[in-house]
Amino acid sequence: MKIGLFGGSFNPPHLGHTALAEDFYTASGADLLIVMPSFLPPHKAASAIPARDRLAMTRLAFLKLGEKGVNYTVSDYEIQRRDTSYTFETVRYLLAKYAEKELMLCVGSDMFLSFETWKNAEELLKNCHLYTKARHSGEKAALDAYAAILKEKYGTKSTVMDGTVVDISSTELRVPENTTGDTLLDPNVRAYAQTHGLYV
């Protein structure tokens, strides 16, 4: 069984996330896509938005992928641990749970280019087939070059997917006066955020 892991803080989850996840699922040929909201990302400040709300919004955001035939699940594993969400620990858990020797991991281009700085990066680089996609036009060459470096140093399998992702960040969408969220947030996510008074 081929497992694909797509994690993040999803604060909030937007159409860029779901589009990248769908591309990852298709390109990797995953049998199961696991979407994993983090409790406390090690590379970001703690969020004022409760984890339960980010989890609920993520579940709403990814419903349309299920309608498209994507076999996925939104996991609360990292949130239930209630600790800093280190990817190597999650990967260990999933490899043991699914009796896999390798797991496919999709990360944003910025995270990919700094992957060697991650905690227990070498373990991850040996246990995961990395997938990423350019966020900006012209970025693919840098991603391809770094993928070659990782392969030479660690034997890492890396796939840089073609095209670019939707160039928007969750940080920008959290600014109340930013109306871009009207088109880049799933209506159900936007309604949930408004109902619960989030990002106001």
Coordinates of C-alpha atoms in Angstrom, one line a residue:
M1 CA 0.0 0.0 0.0
K2 CA 1.4 3.4 -1.0
I3 CA 0.9 6.0 1.6
G4 CA 1.1 9.7 0.9
L5 CA 1.4 12.2 3.7
F6 CA 0.5 15.9 3.4
G7 CA 0.9 17.9 6.5
G8 CA 0.7 21.5 7.6
S9 CA -0.8 23.9 10.1
F10 CA -3.8 24.6 7.7
N11 CA -4.4 28.0 9.3
P12 CA -6.7 28.3 7.4
P13 CA -6.7 25.5 4.8
H14 CA -7.2 27.1 1.3
L15 CA -7.6 26.0 -2.3
G16 CA -3.8 26.1 -2.8
H17 CA -3.6 23.3 -0.2
T18 CA -6.2 21.1 -1.8
A19 CA -4.9 21.7 -5.3
L20 CA -1.4 20.7 -4.2
A21 CA -2.7 17.6 -2.4
E22 CA -4.7 16.5 -5.4
D23 CA -1.6 16.9 -7.7
F24 CA 0.5 15.0 -5.1
Y25 CA -2.1 12.1 -5.0
T26 CA -2.2 11.9 -8.8
A27 CA 1.6 12.2 -9.4
S28 CA 2.5 9.7 -6.6
G29 CA -0.1 7.1 -7.4
A30 CA -0.8 6.9 -3.7
D31 CA -3.4 4.4 -2.5
L32 CA -4.2 6.6 0.5
L33 CA -3.6 10.3 1.1
I34 CA -3.2 11.2 4.7
V35 CA -3.8 14.9 5.5
M36 CA -2.3 15.7 8.8
P37 CA -2.9 19.1 10.6
S38 CA -0.1 19.8 13.0
F39 CA -0.6 20.7 16.7
L40 CA 2.4 22.9 17.0
P41 CA 4.7 23.2 13.9
P42 CA 8.4 23.4 15.0
H43 CA 9.1 26.1 12.4
K44 CA 6.2 28.4 13.2
A45 CA 4.9 30.4 16.1
A46 CA 2.0 28.9 18.1
S47 CA -1.4 29.7 16.5
A48 CA -4.1 31.6 18.3
I49 CA -6.6 29.5 16.4
P50 CA -7.4 26.3 18.4
A51 CA -6.3 23.0 16.9
R52 CA -9.8 21.7 17.0
D53 CA -10.9 24.5 14.7
R54 CA -8.1 24.0 12.2
L55 CA -8.9 20.3 12.2
A56 CA -12.6 21.0 11.5
M57 CA -11.8 23.5 8.7
T58 CA -9.3 21.0 7.2
R59 CA -12.0 18.3 7.1
L60 CA -14.4 20.7 5.4
A61 CA -11.7 21.9 2.9
F62 CA -10.9 18.4 1.7
L63 CA -14.4 17.1 1.2
K64 CA -14.3 18.0 -2.5
L65 CA -11.3 15.8 -3.1
G66 CA -13.4 12.9 -1.9
E67 CA -16.1 13.9 -4.3
K68 CA -13.4 13.7 -7.1
G69 CA -12.5 10.1 -6.1
V70 CA -9.4 10.9 -4.0
N71 CA -9.0 8.2 -1.3
Y72 CA -8.0 10.3 1.7
T73 CA -8.4 10.8 5.4
V74 CA -7.8 13.8 7.6
S75 CA -5.9 12.5 10.6
D76 CA -5.9 14.1 14.1
Y77 CA -2.8 12.1 15.2
E78 CA -0.5 15.1 15.7
I79 CA -3.2 17.1 17.3
Q80 CA -4.0 14.3 19.8
R81 CA -0.3 14.2 20.8
R82 CA -0.6 17.8 21.9
D83 CA 3.1 18.4 21.5
T84 CA 5.5 19.9 18.9
S85 CA 4.7 18.1 15.7
Y86 CA 8.0 16.7 14.4
T87 CA 7.5 15.0 11.0
F88 CA 10.0 12.2 11.7
E89 CA 7.9 11.0 14.6
T90 CA 4.7 11.0 12.5
V91 CA 6.6 9.1 9.7
R92 CA 7.8 6.5 12.2
Y93 CA 4.2 6.1 13.4
L94 CA 2.8 5.7 9.9
L95 CA 5.5 3.3 8.7
A96 CA 4.8 1.1 11.7
K97 CA 1.0 1.3 11.3
Y98 CA 0.9 0.5 7.6
A99 CA 3.9 -1.8 7.7
E100 CA 5.6 0.3 4.9
K101 CA 9.3 0.6 4.2
E102 CA 8.9 4.0 2.5
L103 CA 6.4 6.8 2.7
M104 CA 5.7 9.6 0.2
L105 CA 5.8 13.0 1.7
C106 CA 4.6 16.2 0.0
V107 CA 6.1 19.6 1.2
G108 CA 6.0 23.1 0.0
S109 CA 8.9 24.4 -2.1
D110 CA 10.2 26.6 0.8
M111 CA 10.2 23.6 3.2
F112 CA 11.8 21.4 0.5
L113 CA 14.7 23.8 0.0
S114 CA 15.4 23.8 3.7
F115 CA 14.7 20.2 4.3
E116 CA 18.2 19.4 5.7
T117 CA 17.5 21.7 8.7
W118 CA 14.5 19.6 9.8
K119 CA 14.8 17.6 13.0
N120 CA 16.2 14.1 12.2
A121 CA 16.3 15.1 8.6
E122 CA 18.6 12.3 7.5
E123 CA 16.2 9.7 8.8
L124 CA 13.4 11.3 6.9
L125 CA 15.5 11.6 3.7
K126 CA 16.1 7.9 3.8
N127 CA 12.5 6.8 4.7
C128 CA 10.5 9.2 2.4
H129 CA 10.1 9.8 -1.2
L130 CA 9.7 13.6 -1.3
Y131 CA 7.3 15.5 -3.5
T132 CA 7.2 19.2 -4.0
K133 CA 6.0 21.8 -6.6
A134 CA 7.2 25.3 -7.5
R135 CA 5.4 28.1 -5.8
H136 CA 6.8 30.8 -8.1
S137 CA 7.5 30.9 -11.8
G138 CA 11.1 29.9 -12.5
E139 CA 11.6 28.2 -9.2
K140 CA 11.6 24.6 -10.6
A141 CA 15.2 24.8 -11.6
A142 CA 16.3 25.4 -8.0
L143 CA 14.1 22.6 -6.8
D144 CA 15.5 20.2 -9.4
A145 CA 19.0 21.1 -8.4
Y146 CA 18.4 20.5 -4.7
A147 CA 16.7 17.2 -5.4
A148 CA 19.9 16.1 -7.2
I149 CA 21.9 17.1 -4.2
L150 CA 19.7 15.1 -1.8
K151 CA 19.9 12.1 -4.1
E152 CA 23.7 12.3 -4.2
K153 CA 24.1 12.8 -0.4
Y154 CA 21.4 10.5 1.0
G155 CA 20.0 8.5 -1.9
T156 CA 16.7 10.4 -1.5
K157 CA 14.0 9.9 -4.1
S158 CA 12.5 13.3 -4.9
T159 CA 9.9 14.3 -7.4
V160 CA 9.4 18.0 -8.4
M161 CA 6.0 18.1 -9.9
D162 CA 5.4 20.2 -13.0
G163 CA 3.6 23.6 -12.9
T164 CA 3.1 25.9 -10.0
V165 CA 0.8 26.0 -7.0
V166 CA -1.6 28.7 -6.2
D167 CA 0.7 31.5 -5.0
I168 CA -1.1 32.4 -1.8
S169 CA -0.2 31.9 1.9
S170 CA -2.4 31.2 4.8
T171 CA -0.7 34.2 6.5
E172 CA -2.1 36.5 3.9
L173 CA -5.6 35.0 4.2
R174 CA -5.6 35.7 8.0
V175 CA -5.6 39.4 7.4
P176 CA -9.2 40.5 7.9
E177 CA -9.2 43.2 5.2
N178 CA -7.8 40.7 2.6
T179 CA -10.8 39.9 0.4
T180 CA -8.8 37.3 -1.6
G181 CA -10.2 34.7 0.8
D182 CA -13.5 35.0 -0.9
T183 CA -12.2 33.1 -3.8
L184 CA -9.4 31.0 -2.3
L185 CA -11.3 29.6 0.6
D186 CA -13.8 26.8 0.3
P187 CA -17.3 28.3 1.1
N188 CA -17.7 25.8 3.9
V189 CA -14.4 26.8 5.4
R190 CA -15.2 30.5 5.1
A191 CA -18.6 29.9 6.7
Y192 CA -17.1 28.0 9.6
A193 CA -14.5 30.7 10.3
Q194 CA -17.2 33.4 10.3
T195 CA -19.5 31.4 12.5
H196 CA -16.8 30.8 15.1
G197 CA -15.4 34.3 14.9
L198 CA -12.0 33.2 13.6
Y199 CA -9.4 35.6 11.9
V200 CA -11.5 38.7 12.9

